[in-house]
mmCIF file of C-alpha atoms in Angstrom:
data_model
loop_
_atom_site.group_PDB
_atom_site.id
_atom_site.type_symbol
_atom_site.label_atom_id
_atom_site.label_comp_id
_atom_site.label_asym_id
_atom_site.label_seq_id
_atom_site.Cartn_x
_atom_site.Cartn_y
_atom_site.Cartn_z
ATOM 1 C CA MET A 91 0.000 0.000 0.000
ATOM 2 C CA ALA A 92 2.815 2.380 0.855
ATOM 3 C CA TYR A 93 4.054 2.373 -2.707
ATOM 4 C CA ASN A 94 0.706 3.284 -4.095
ATOM 5 C CA SER A 95 0.229 6.190 -1.757
ATOM 6 C CA PHE A 96 3.422 7.846 -2.929
ATOM 7 C CA HIS A 97 3.927 6.574 -6.448
ATOM 8 C CA SER A 98 1.716 6.380 -9.462
ATOM 9 C CA ARG A 99 0.775 2.930 -10.708
ATOM 10 C CA ILE A 100 3.671 1.351 -12.526
ATOM 11 C CA PRO A 101 2.821 0.295 -16.104
ATOM 12 C CA GLU A 102 3.107 -3.441 -16.712
ATOM 13 C CA PRO A 103 5.916 -3.222 -19.322
ATOM 14 C CA ALA A 104 8.039 -1.260 -16.818
ATOM 15 C CA LEU A 105 7.205 -3.743 -14.081
ATOM 16 C CA ARG A 106 8.267 -6.597 -16.335
ATOM 17 C CA ARG A 107 11.634 -4.945 -16.989
ATOM 18 C CA LEU A 108 12.511 -4.478 -13.314
ATOM 19 C CA PRO A 109 13.497 -8.150 -12.805
ATOM 20 C CA TRP A 110 16.016 -7.758 -15.654
ATOM 21 C CA TYR A 111 17.691 -4.864 -13.842
ATOM 22 C CA LEU A 112 17.619 -6.786 -10.568
ATOM 23 C CA SER A 113 19.187 -9.814 -12.183
ATOM 24 C CA TYR A 114 21.977 -7.720 -13.729
ATOM 25 C CA VAL A 115 22.813 -5.712 -10.607
ATOM 26 C CA LYS A 116 22.942 -8.938 -8.595
ATOM 27 C CA LEU A 117 25.575 -10.141 -11.053
ATOM 28 C CA LEU A 118 27.511 -6.862 -10.619
ATOM 29 C CA LYS A 119 27.377 -7.303 -6.857
ATOM 30 C CA LYS A 120 28.913 -10.765 -7.217
ATOM 31 C CA GLN A 121 31.673 -9.121 -9.234
ATOM 32 C CA GLU A 122 32.149 -6.780 -6.248
ATOM 33 C CA HIS A 123 30.889 -3.607 -7.880
ATOM 34 C CA THR A 124 29.305 -1.118 -5.460
ATOM 35 C CA HIS A 125 27.595 1.354 -7.814
ATOM 36 C CA VAL A 126 25.903 1.243 -11.186
ATOM 37 C CA SER A 127 24.558 3.919 -13.536
ATOM 38 C CA SER A 128 21.518 3.585 -15.775
ATOM 39 C CA THR A 129 23.881 3.990 -18.746
ATOM 40 C CA GLN A 130 25.828 0.939 -17.589
ATOM 41 C CA ILE A 131 22.653 -1.113 -17.196
ATOM 42 C CA ALA A 132 21.466 0.112 -20.591
ATOM 43 C CA LYS A 133 24.551 -1.224 -22.372
ATOM 44 C CA LYS A 134 23.956 -4.696 -21.011
ATOM 45 C CA ILE A 135 20.176 -4.961 -21.083
ATOM 46 C CA ASN A 136 19.355 -3.405 -24.435
ATOM 47 C CA VAL A 137 16.942 -0.833 -22.984
ATOM 48 C CA SER A 138 17.715 2.888 -23.251
ATOM 49 C CA ALA A 139 19.264 4.611 -20.222
ATOM 50 C CA SER A 140 16.409 7.118 -20.073
ATOM 51 C CA GLN A 141 13.844 4.312 -20.064
ATOM 52 C CA ILE A 142 15.708 2.611 -17.232
ATOM 53 C CA ALA A 143 15.844 5.826 -15.208
ATOM 54 C CA LYS A 144 12.120 6.286 -15.841
ATOM 55 C CA ASP A 145 11.320 2.692 -14.819
ATOM 56 C CA LEU A 146 13.366 3.083 -11.638
ATOM 57 C CA SER A 147 11.535 6.310 -10.803
ATOM 58 C CA PHE A 148 8.540 4.151 -9.816
ATOM 59 C CA VAL A 149 10.720 2.481 -7.215
ATOM 60 C CA ASP A 150 11.831 4.331 -4.108
ATOM 61 C CA ILE A 151 15.450 4.980 -5.054
ATOM 62 C CA THR A 152 17.505 7.849 -6.470
ATOM 63 C CA GLY A 153 20.890 7.606 -8.123
ATOM 64 C CA LYS A 154 23.706 10.059 -7.462
ATOM 65 C CA THR A 155 25.270 12.095 -10.244
ATOM 66 C CA ARG A 156 28.498 10.489 -11.469
ATOM 67 C CA VAL A 157 28.423 7.467 -9.105
ATOM 68 C CA GLY A 158 24.978 6.127 -9.995
ATOM 69 C CA TYR A 159 22.852 3.855 -7.833
ATOM 70 C CA ASP A 160 24.167 2.098 -4.738
ATOM 71 C CA ILE A 161 24.004 -1.576 -5.734
ATOM 72 C CA ASP A 162 23.117 -3.042 -2.326
ATOM 73 C CA LEU A 163 20.343 -0.528 -1.902
ATOM 74 C CA LEU A 164 19.076 -1.021 -5.451
ATOM 75 C CA ILE A 165 18.883 -4.798 -4.968
ATOM 76 C CA SER A 166 17.030 -4.526 -1.695
ATOM 77 C CA VAL A 167 14.613 -1.873 -2.952
ATOM 78 C CA LEU A 168 13.891 -3.818 -6.158
ATOM 79 C CA GLU A 169 13.371 -7.130 -4.355
ATOM 80 C CA ASP A 170 11.041 -5.401 -1.975
ATOM 81 C CA PHE A 171 9.102 -3.601 -4.698
ATOM 82 C CA LEU A 172 8.751 -6.782 -6.753
ATOM 83 C CA GLY A 173 7.363 -8.621 -3.746
ATOM 84 C CA PHE A 174 10.172 -11.201 -3.611
ATOM 85 C CA THR A 175 11.020 -10.523 0.052
ATOM 86 C CA LYS A 176 7.522 -11.207 1.354
ATOM 87 C CA MET A 177 6.236 -14.791 1.425
ATOM 88 C CA HIS A 178 2.926 -15.219 -0.456
ATOM 89 C CA SER A 179 0.857 -18.283 0.357
ATOM 90 C CA ALA A 180 -0.450 -20.264 -2.582
ATOM 91 C CA VAL A 181 -2.295 -23.444 -3.452
ATOM 92 C CA LEU A 182 -1.981 -25.381 -6.700
ATOM 93 C CA PHE A 183 -4.780 -27.165 -8.537
ATOM 94 C CA GLY A 184 -3.970 -30.027 -10.880
ATOM 95 C CA VAL A 185 -1.030 -32.168 -9.812
ATOM 96 C CA GLY A 186 -0.361 -33.561 -13.275
ATOM 97 C CA SER A 187 2.911 -33.341 -15.088
ATOM 98 C CA LEU A 188 3.329 -29.537 -15.041
ATOM 99 C CA GLY A 189 1.700 -29.141 -11.614
ATOM 100 C CA ALA A 190 4.030 -31.675 -10.035
ATOM 101 C CA ALA A 191 6.960 -29.996 -11.770
ATOM 102 C CA LEU A 192 6.034 -26.633 -10.249
ATOM 103 C CA LEU A 193 5.687 -28.204 -6.802
ATOM 104 C CA SER A 194 9.219 -29.562 -7.256
ATOM 105 C CA ASP A 195 10.617 -26.142 -8.162
ATOM 106 C CA SER A 196 11.848 -24.777 -4.853
ATOM 107 C CA GLY A 197 13.127 -21.713 -6.746
ATOM 108 C CA LEU A 198 9.637 -20.209 -6.541
ATOM 109 C CA GLU A 199 9.982 -19.955 -2.784
ATOM 110 C CA GLN A 200 13.136 -17.871 -3.154
ATOM 111 C CA TYR A 201 11.008 -15.412 -5.119
ATOM 112 C CA GLY A 202 8.275 -15.183 -2.528
ATOM 113 C CA LEU A 203 5.835 -17.895 -3.583
ATOM 114 C CA LYS A 204 5.149 -20.610 -1.030
ATOM 115 C CA ILE A 205 2.844 -23.351 -2.316
ATOM 116 C CA LEU A 206 1.216 -24.831 0.780
ATOM 117 C CA ALA A 207 -0.790 -27.631 -0.812
ATOM 118 C CA GLY A 208 -1.628 -29.242 -4.135
ATOM 119 C CA PHE A 209 -5.200 -30.259 -4.921
ATOM 120 C CA ASP A 210 -6.403 -32.899 -7.328
ATOM 121 C CA THR A 211 -9.385 -35.169 -7.989
ATOM 122 C CA ASP A 212 -7.241 -38.184 -8.893
ATOM 123 C CA ASN A 213 -7.012 -40.732 -6.078
ATOM 124 C CA SER A 214 -3.652 -41.966 -7.325
ATOM 125 C CA VAL A 215 -1.966 -38.669 -6.394
ATOM 126 C CA ILE A 216 -4.092 -37.638 -3.395
ATOM 127 C CA GLY A 217 -2.199 -38.390 -0.177
ATOM 128 C CA GLN A 218 1.199 -38.098 -1.826
ATOM 129 C CA SER A 219 3.724 -35.444 -0.922
ATOM 130 C CA ILE A 220 5.864 -33.710 -3.551
ATOM 131 C CA ASN A 221 8.918 -31.792 -2.395
ATOM 132 C CA GLY A 222 7.276 -31.667 1.025
ATOM 133 C CA VAL A 223 3.975 -30.296 -0.293
ATOM 134 C CA PRO A 224 0.936 -32.486 0.479
ATOM 135 C CA VAL A 225 -1.533 -33.375 -2.265
ATOM 136 C CA ILE A 226 -5.104 -33.141 -0.986
ATOM 137 C CA SER A 227 -8.531 -33.992 -2.394
ATOM 138 C CA ALA A 228 -9.971 -31.045 -4.315
ATOM 139 C CA ASP A 229 -13.283 -31.655 -2.498
ATOM 140 C CA SER A 230 -11.808 -30.471 0.780
ATOM 141 C CA PHE A 231 -10.385 -27.200 -0.595
ATOM 142 C CA LEU A 232 -13.086 -24.827 0.688
ATOM 143 C CA GLU A 233 -12.676 -26.206 4.191
ATOM 144 C CA THR A 234 -8.867 -26.476 4.025
ATOM 145 C CA ASN A 235 -8.334 -22.948 2.744
ATOM 146 C CA LYS A 236 -10.106 -21.486 5.786
ATOM 147 C CA LYS A 237 -6.969 -22.561 7.644
ATOM 148 C CA LEU A 238 -4.350 -22.151 4.899
ATOM 149 C CA ASN A 239 -5.728 -18.791 3.850
ATOM 150 C CA ALA A 240 -3.859 -18.920 0.533
ATOM 151 C CA GLN A 241 -4.223 -15.756 -1.553
ATOM 152 C CA ILE A 242 -2.804 -17.175 -4.774
ATOM 153 C CA GLY A 243 -4.063 -20.118 -6.808
ATOM 154 C CA VAL A 244 -1.796 -21.804 -9.334
ATOM 155 C CA LEU A 245 -3.867 -23.367 -12.115
ATOM 156 C CA THR A 246 -2.381 -26.408 -13.868
ATOM 157 C CA VAL A 247 -5.517 -28.474 -14.538
ATOM 158 C CA PRO A 248 -6.611 -29.790 -17.950
ATOM 159 C CA SER A 249 -7.968 -26.951 -20.110
ATOM 160 C CA GLY A 250 -11.494 -28.321 -20.146
ATOM 161 C CA VAL A 251 -12.023 -27.699 -16.435
ATOM 162 C CA SER A 252 -9.863 -24.588 -15.972
ATOM 163 C CA GLN A 253 -12.776 -22.129 -15.767
ATOM 164 C CA GLN A 254 -14.704 -24.162 -13.237
ATOM 165 C CA VAL A 255 -11.623 -24.784 -11.088
ATOM 166 C CA ALA A 256 -10.750 -21.064 -11.213
ATOM 167 C CA ASP A 257 -14.275 -20.230 -10.007
ATOM 168 C CA TYR A 258 -13.896 -22.794 -7.225
ATOM 169 C CA MET A 259 -10.566 -21.337 -6.086
ATOM 170 C CA ILE A 260 -12.112 -17.864 -5.960
ATOM 171 C CA GLU A 261 -15.021 -19.242 -3.952
ATOM 172 C CA GLY A 262 -12.420 -20.546 -1.493
ATOM 173 C CA GLY A 263 -10.879 -17.102 -1.035
ATOM 174 C CA VAL A 264 -8.111 -16.964 -3.619
ATOM 175 C CA LYS A 265 -7.418 -13.367 -4.756
ATOM 176 C CA ALA A 266 -5.026 -14.023 -7.642
ATOM 177 C CA ILE A 267 -4.853 -16.802 -10.195
ATOM 178 C CA TRP A 268 -1.664 -17.851 -11.960
ATOM 179 C CA ASN A 269 -3.048 -19.611 -15.012
ATOM 180 C CA PHE A 270 -0.669 -22.037 -16.722
ATOM 181 C CA THR A 271 -3.367 -23.583 -18.913
ATOM 182 C CA PRO A 272 -3.719 -22.440 -22.515
ATOM 183 C CA PHE A 273 -7.385 -21.740 -21.725
ATOM 184 C CA ARG A 274 -8.539 -18.132 -21.568
ATOM 185 C CA ILE A 275 -10.362 -17.983 -18.250
ATOM 186 C CA THR A 276 -12.354 -14.989 -17.041
ATOM 187 C CA VAL A 277 -12.357 -13.689 -13.471
ATOM 188 C CA PRO A 278 -14.207 -10.948 -11.560
ATOM 189 C CA GLU A 279 -12.627 -7.491 -11.643
ATOM 190 C CA ASP A 280 -11.223 -7.661 -8.125
ATOM 191 C CA ILE A 281 -9.302 -10.862 -8.874
ATOM 192 C CA VAL A 282 -5.769 -10.671 -10.297
ATOM 193 C CA LEU A 283 -5.146 -12.920 -13.296
ATOM 194 C CA GLN A 284 -1.692 -13.780 -14.588
ATOM 195 C CA ASN A 285 -1.501 -15.985 -17.677
ATOM 196 C CA THR A 286 1.689 -17.954 -18.295
ATOM 197 C CA SER A 287 1.118 -20.344 -21.130
ATOM 198 C CA LEU A 288 4.312 -22.255 -21.788
ATOM 199 C CA TYR A 289 2.658 -23.775 -24.846
ATOM 200 C CA ALA A 290 1.886 -20.377 -26.359
ATOM 201 C CA HIS A 291 5.544 -19.451 -25.877
ATOM 202 C CA LEU A 292 6.529 -22.710 -27.539
ATOM 203 C CA ALA A 293 4.260 -21.917 -30.476
ATOM 204 C CA VAL A 294 5.866 -18.502 -30.949
ATOM 205 C CA MET A 295 9.315 -20.083 -30.861
ATOM 206 C CA PHE A 296 8.421 -22.866 -33.318
ATOM 207 C CA ASN A 297 6.871 -20.371 -35.705
ATOM 208 C CA ARG A 298 9.888 -18.034 -35.663
ATOM 209 C CA LEU A 299 12.208 -21.005 -36.080
ATOM 210 C CA ARG A 300 10.318 -22.104 -39.167
ATOM 211 C CA GLU A 301 10.653 -18.629 -40.647
ATOM 212 C CA HIS A 302 14.419 -18.813 -40.252
ATOM 213 C CA GLU A 303 14.634 -22.191 -41.981
ATOM 214 C CA MET B 39 8.136 -22.830 -45.217
ATOM 215 C CA ALA B 40 4.875 -23.458 -47.012
ATOM 216 C CA TYR B 41 3.009 -21.091 -44.707
ATOM 217 C CA ASN B 42 5.387 -18.267 -45.355
ATOM 218 C CA SER B 43 5.195 -18.627 -49.096
ATOM 219 C CA PHE B 44 1.440 -18.155 -49.104
ATOM 220 C CA HIS B 45 0.730 -16.096 -46.029
ATOM 221 C CA SER B 46 2.137 -12.887 -44.673
ATOM 222 C CA ARG B 47 4.058 -13.089 -41.402
ATOM 223 C CA ILE B 48 1.671 -13.480 -38.489
ATOM 224 C CA PRO B 49 2.084 -10.757 -35.836
ATOM 225 C CA GLU B 50 3.136 -12.080 -32.443
ATOM 226 C CA PRO B 51 -0.032 -10.984 -30.564
ATOM 227 C CA ALA B 52 -2.156 -12.922 -33.072
ATOM 228 C CA LEU B 53 0.135 -15.921 -32.801
ATOM 229 C CA ARG B 54 -0.193 -15.827 -29.027
ATOM 230 C CA ARG B 55 -3.992 -15.851 -29.261
ATOM 231 C CA LEU B 56 -4.169 -18.937 -31.505
ATOM 232 C CA PRO B 57 -3.508 -21.396 -28.624
ATOM 233 C CA TRP B 58 -6.537 -19.907 -26.814
ATOM 234 C CA TYR B 59 -8.766 -20.695 -29.784
ATOM 235 C CA LEU B 60 -7.249 -24.166 -30.091
ATOM 236 C CA SER B 61 -7.841 -24.852 -26.439
ATOM 237 C CA TYR B 62 -11.475 -23.740 -26.651
ATOM 238 C CA VAL B 63 -12.334 -25.666 -29.822
ATOM 239 C CA LYS B 64 -10.765 -28.801 -28.334
ATOM 240 C CA LEU B 65 -13.191 -28.388 -25.437
ATOM 241 C CA LEU B 66 -16.095 -28.005 -27.892
ATOM 242 C CA LYS B 67 -14.992 -31.167 -29.657
ATOM 243 C CA LYS B 68 -15.109 -33.042 -26.346
ATOM 244 C CA GLN B 69 -18.656 -31.746 -25.950
ATOM 245 C CA GLU B 70 -19.362 -33.265 -29.371
ATOM 246 C CA HIS B 71 -19.822 -30.049 -31.304
ATOM 247 C CA THR B 72 -18.854 -30.235 -34.969
ATOM 248 C CA HIS B 73 -18.803 -26.573 -36.025
ATOM 249 C CA VAL B 74 -17.950 -23.254 -34.413
ATOM 250 C CA SER B 75 -18.276 -19.642 -35.547
ATOM 251 C CA SER B 76 -15.897 -16.822 -34.669
ATOM 252 C CA THR B 77 -18.797 -15.163 -32.823
ATOM 253 C CA GLN B 78 -19.116 -18.246 -30.613
ATOM 254 C CA ILE B 79 -15.386 -18.256 -29.863
ATOM 255 C CA ALA B 80 -15.521 -14.506 -29.207
ATOM 256 C CA LYS B 81 -18.148 -14.896 -26.487
ATOM 257 C CA LYS B 82 -15.983 -17.332 -24.583
ATOM 258 C CA ILE B 83 -12.501 -15.920 -25.124
ATOM 259 C CA ASN B 84 -13.080 -12.206 -24.702
ATOM 260 C CA VAL B 85 -11.629 -11.261 -28.090
ATOM 261 C CA SER B 86 -13.823 -9.644 -30.764
ATOM 262 C CA ALA B 87 -15.219 -11.894 -33.513
ATOM 263 C CA SER B 88 -13.615 -9.757 -36.199
ATOM 264 C CA GLN B 89 -10.222 -10.040 -34.499
ATOM 265 C CA ILE B 90 -10.623 -13.808 -34.338
ATOM 266 C CA ALA B 91 -11.558 -14.023 -38.020
ATOM 267 C CA LYS B 92 -8.527 -11.859 -38.824
ATOM 268 C CA ASP B 93 -6.210 -13.999 -36.685
ATOM 269 C CA LEU B 94 -7.503 -17.160 -38.331
ATOM 270 C CA SER B 95 -6.938 -15.659 -41.781
ATOM 271 C CA PHE B 96 -3.209 -16.276 -41.231
ATOM 272 C CA VAL B 97 -3.951 -19.960 -40.876
ATOM 273 C CA ASP B 98 -5.007 -22.033 -43.858
ATOM 274 C CA ILE B 99 -8.705 -22.379 -43.085
ATOM 275 C CA THR B 100 -11.961 -20.767 -44.143
ATOM 276 C CA GLY B 101 -15.254 -20.855 -42.316
ATOM 277 C CA LYS B 102 -18.572 -21.393 -44.040
ATOM 278 C CA THR B 103 -21.373 -18.864 -43.790
ATOM 279 C CA ARG B 104 -23.929 -19.828 -41.125
ATOM 280 C CA VAL B 105 -22.173 -23.072 -40.026
ATOM 281 C CA GLY B 106 -18.731 -21.622 -39.224
ATOM 282 C CA TYR B 107 -15.489 -23.572 -39.035
ATOM 283 C CA ASP B 108 -15.338 -27.350 -39.079
ATOM 284 C CA ILE B 109 -13.960 -28.164 -35.609
ATOM 285 C CA ASP B 110 -11.871 -31.211 -36.518
ATOM 286 C CA LEU B 111 -10.266 -29.335 -39.371
ATOM 287 C CA LEU B 112 -9.703 -26.213 -37.270
ATOM 288 C CA ILE B 113 -7.961 -28.243 -34.548
ATOM 289 C CA SER B 114 -5.698 -30.029 -36.986
ATOM 290 C CA VAL B 115 -4.839 -26.872 -38.931
ATOM 291 C CA LEU B 116 -4.123 -24.899 -35.739
ATOM 292 C CA GLU B 117 -1.984 -27.648 -34.198
ATOM 293 C CA ASP B 118 -0.044 -27.859 -37.416
ATOM 294 C CA PHE B 119 0.405 -24.117 -37.754
ATOM 295 C CA LEU B 120 1.505 -23.773 -34.132
ATOM 296 C CA GLY B 121 4.116 -26.488 -34.622
ATOM 297 C CA PHE B 122 2.625 -28.840 -32.032
ATOM 298 C CA THR B 123 2.383 -31.794 -34.438
ATOM 299 C CA LYS B 124 6.067 -31.804 -35.374
ATOM 300 C CA MET B 125 8.631 -32.984 -32.811
ATOM 301 C CA HIS B 126 11.340 -30.382 -32.136
ATOM 302 C CA SER B 127 14.578 -31.629 -30.589
ATOM 303 C CA ALA B 128 15.895 -29.667 -27.643
ATOM 304 C CA VAL B 129 18.593 -29.704 -24.999
ATOM 305 C CA LEU B 130 18.380 -28.113 -21.569
ATOM 306 C CA PHE B 131 21.179 -26.361 -19.707
ATOM 307 C CA GLY B 132 21.069 -26.111 -15.932
ATOM 308 C CA VAL B 133 19.497 -29.091 -14.187
ATOM 309 C CA GLY B 134 18.713 -27.212 -10.983
ATOM 310 C CA SER B 135 15.301 -26.912 -9.451
ATOM 311 C CA LEU B 136 13.451 -25.387 -12.440
ATOM 312 C CA GLY B 137 15.495 -27.319 -15.016
ATOM 313 C CA ALA B 138 14.739 -30.650 -13.369
ATOM 314 C CA ALA B 139 11.085 -29.633 -13.117
ATOM 315 C CA LEU B 140 10.924 -28.948 -16.856
ATOM 316 C CA LEU B 141 12.582 -32.295 -17.612
ATOM 317 C CA SER B 142 9.848 -33.928 -15.510
ATOM 318 C CA ASP B 143 7.078 -32.172 -17.436
ATOM 319 C CA SER B 144 6.139 -34.674 -20.110
ATOM 320 C CA GLY B 145 3.403 -32.268 -21.239
ATOM 321 C CA LEU B 146 5.979 -30.386 -23.307
ATOM 322 C CA GLU B 147 6.374 -33.411 -25.533
ATOM 323 C CA GLN B 148 2.667 -33.391 -26.308
ATOM 324 C CA TYR B 149 3.176 -29.875 -27.642
ATOM 325 C CA GLY B 150 6.102 -30.794 -29.868
ATOM 326 C CA LEU B 151 9.114 -30.229 -27.612
ATOM 327 C CA LYS B 152 11.329 -33.265 -27.019
ATOM 328 C CA ILE B 153 14.187 -32.578 -24.598
ATOM 329 C CA LEU B 154 16.883 -35.105 -25.516
ATOM 330 C CA ALA B 155 19.423 -34.315 -22.792
ATOM 331 C CA GLY B 156 20.091 -32.067 -19.831
ATOM 332 C CA PHE B 157 23.541 -30.508 -19.344
ATOM 333 C CA ASP B 158 25.146 -29.336 -16.138
ATOM 334 C CA THR B 159 28.542 -28.686 -14.598
ATOM 335 C CA ASP B 160 27.607 -30.163 -11.211
ATOM 336 C CA ASN B 161 28.978 -33.673 -10.708
ATOM 337 C CA SER B 162 26.188 -34.524 -8.299
ATOM 338 C CA VAL B 163 23.588 -34.418 -11.105
ATOM 339 C CA ILE B 164 25.742 -35.546 -14.068
ATOM 340 C CA GLY B 165 25.025 -39.184 -14.861
ATOM 341 C CA GLN B 166 21.508 -39.052 -13.450
ATOM 342 C CA SER B 167 18.409 -39.554 -15.524
ATOM 343 C CA ILE B 168 15.255 -37.493 -14.986
ATOM 344 C CA ASN B 169 12.019 -38.728 -16.519
ATOM 345 C CA GLY B 170 14.173 -40.781 -18.880
ATOM 346 C CA VAL B 171 16.311 -37.810 -19.952
ATOM 347 C CA PRO B 172 20.061 -38.251 -19.289
ATOM 348 C CA VAL B 173 22.023 -35.481 -17.551
ATOM 349 C CA ILE B 174 25.412 -35.016 -19.226
ATOM 350 C CA SER B 175 28.506 -32.938 -18.482
ATOM 351 C CA ALA B 176 28.266 -29.490 -20.075
ATOM 352 C CA ASP B 177 31.833 -29.940 -21.322
ATOM 353 C CA SER B 178 30.763 -32.593 -23.786
ATOM 354 C CA PHE B 179 27.917 -30.560 -25.331
ATOM 355 C CA LEU B 180 29.684 -29.448 -28.541
ATOM 356 C CA GLU B 181 30.602 -33.056 -29.304
ATOM 357 C CA THR B 182 27.257 -34.505 -28.178
ATOM 358 C CA ASN B 183 25.136 -32.081 -30.173
ATOM 359 C CA LYS B 184 26.795 -33.161 -33.424
ATOM 360 C CA LYS B 185 24.804 -36.360 -32.930
ATOM 361 C CA LEU B 186 21.716 -34.973 -31.154
ATOM 362 C CA ASN B 187 21.411 -32.071 -33.568
ATOM 363 C CA ALA B 188 19.076 -30.224 -31.196
ATOM 364 C CA GLN B 189 17.729 -26.971 -32.628
ATOM 365 C CA ILE B 190 16.337 -25.585 -29.384
ATOM 366 C CA GLY B 191 18.165 -24.826 -26.152
ATOM 367 C CA VAL B 192 16.245 -24.452 -22.907
ATOM 368 C CA LEU B 193 18.129 -22.122 -20.539
ATOM 369 C CA THR B 194 17.597 -22.692 -16.812
ATOM 370 C CA VAL B 195 21.071 -21.878 -15.462
ATOM 371 C CA PRO B 196 21.825 -19.327 -12.716
ATOM 372 C CA SER B 197 21.474 -15.759 -14.057
ATOM 373 C CA GLY B 198 25.171 -15.007 -13.687
ATOM 374 C CA VAL B 199 26.177 -17.467 -16.392
ATOM 375 C CA SER B 200 23.138 -17.250 -18.679
ATOM 376 C CA GLN B 201 24.842 -15.170 -21.391
ATOM 377 C CA GLN B 202 27.898 -17.377 -21.585
ATOM 378 C CA VAL B 203 25.842 -20.575 -21.635
ATOM 379 C CA ALA B 204 23.601 -19.112 -24.361
ATOM 380 C CA ASP B 205 26.686 -18.326 -26.456
ATOM 381 C CA TYR B 206 27.937 -21.863 -25.891
ATOM 382 C CA MET B 207 24.628 -23.406 -26.981
ATOM 383 C CA ILE B 208 24.682 -21.320 -30.159
ATOM 384 C CA GLU B 209 28.265 -22.434 -30.817
ATOM 385 C CA GLY B 210 26.974 -26.006 -30.596
ATOM 386 C CA GLY B 211 24.353 -25.401 -33.279
ATOM 387 C CA VAL B 212 21.259 -24.349 -31.345
ATOM 388 C CA LYS B 213 18.992 -22.074 -33.423
ATOM 389 C CA ALA B 214 16.486 -21.000 -30.765
ATOM 390 C CA ILE B 215 16.862 -20.282 -27.076
ATOM 391 C CA TRP B 216 14.040 -20.602 -24.571
ATOM 392 C CA ASN B 217 15.307 -18.418 -21.748
ATOM 393 C CA PHE B 218 13.753 -19.085 -18.342
ATOM 394 C CA THR B 219 16.311 -16.997 -16.449
ATOM 395 C CA PRO B 220 15.398 -13.449 -15.426
ATOM 396 C CA PHE B 221 18.577 -12.336 -17.208
ATOM 397 C CA ARG B 222 18.236 -10.360 -20.434
ATOM 398 C CA ILE B 223 20.530 -12.244 -22.805
ATOM 399 C CA THR B 224 21.433 -11.048 -26.306
ATOM 400 C CA VAL B 225 21.682 -13.328 -29.332
ATOM 401 C CA PRO B 226 22.678 -12.881 -32.999
ATOM 402 C CA GLU B 227 19.909 -11.830 -35.386
ATOM 403 C CA ASP B 228 19.461 -15.278 -36.918
ATOM 404 C CA ILE B 229 18.822 -16.903 -33.533
ATOM 405 C CA VAL B 230 15.288 -17.051 -32.124
ATOM 406 C CA LEU B 231 14.952 -15.919 -28.507
ATOM 407 C CA GLN B 232 11.906 -16.627 -26.355
ATOM 408 C CA ASN B 233 11.934 -15.228 -22.829
ATOM 409 C CA THR B 234 9.724 -16.882 -20.221
ATOM 410 C CA SER B 235 10.551 -15.480 -16.846
ATOM 411 C CA LEU B 236 8.287 -17.060 -14.260
ATOM 412 C CA TYR B 237 9.709 -14.663 -11.679
ATOM 413 C CA ALA B 238 8.758 -11.600 -13.726
ATOM 414 C CA HIS B 239 5.225 -12.993 -13.946
ATOM 415 C CA LEU B 240 5.254 -13.532 -10.191
ATOM 416 C CA ALA B 241 6.355 -9.936 -9.683
ATOM 417 C CA VAL B 242 3.490 -8.623 -11.806
ATOM 418 C CA MET B 243 1.035 -10.742 -9.855
ATOM 419 C CA PHE B 244 2.394 -9.696 -6.443
ATOM 420 C CA ASN B 245 2.300 -6.048 -7.441
ATOM 421 C CA ARG B 246 -1.294 -6.183 -8.677
ATOM 422 C CA LEU B 247 -2.315 -8.109 -5.573
ATOM 423 C CA ARG B 248 -0.850 -5.381 -3.356
ATOM 424 C CA GLU B 249 -2.839 -2.751 -5.244
ATOM 425 C CA HIS B 250 -6.047 -4.631 -4.508
ATOM 426 C CA GLU B 251 -5.271 -4.884 -0.801
#
């Protein structure tokens, strides 16, 4: 909330670029640099220095003339702004191939996403535990989420049921849905929807590859 | 090649919408529908009917007045156009948490991506096999890829080495890089680059969630 009281809403393209800057300045820190200018970032990231300065103006940091931004401060401010330092509770629906893979990816936790439970309707996976995360019957979600209080729902179910499962997650109190299915679900206005279709990205890559043939 | 001889280059936003249509018409097929109009798709997908008709004009299919598109034909033409029916050979670099998760996701193969081998520099994973995919020493990639002939390189290494590993994959003959790291790598013009940063998507979701608080 603090950010939004003092800053205007950051446009999504700018928001999407911030992790690039973070990733690069973390590399500089490893190389024992202490300061970085937007011009320096620009050279490496292929975004103009003025765009970078503008993007960073949404974050609570100011660079100094000649020396640039303090790297430690920039990292901590960016991680904070991006939400990576706060743990966000999540549940995952659909413990199939991709769902199980995401449960196994402990990297998500380093970026602030803690998946507390996986839900499925398939008795052969219910009762299992993947990377320490229990897989529970989807039927018990409404009851279970009163305790878990997960705000984020990761959606990795078969496309055919993605809308109905999304509705069910929202009924259980989920405020944001991370949709990995290729299905275009709709959600009420007060619910955050993030689509990440790996298969759509694959399609773009295959198509561009064919053009280069 | 055939597509590009007869059709103009499809814009990326249109290309990214095609998997949504595919996913919806596959659902209709399951429900035993035989035909679908762009108006029908529009209602479900939240894209205008005229936009859908325009997007589909890049694909080799025409709808019939009143009855619309033949669903079986539309599915097969879309899957073909998106490259899902052809198997594309890939290698993966960086068998850490996300890398291992992607190797475990057999769903990718259903969409035309066959990961033939994982490469790493860590002796504790080299020699292992994940979901039937062998993990090999990164040192032997140049030699190994003469036989594998993988066109696509999946990049899931730590950010700090992503540029150098990308360069190395290209040296070994890779023509497209699917970059899962948050690092902004650069590639020569004739190399296809697809960025899929899960962490950037997380950041967008966290930020929007905070605004709704």
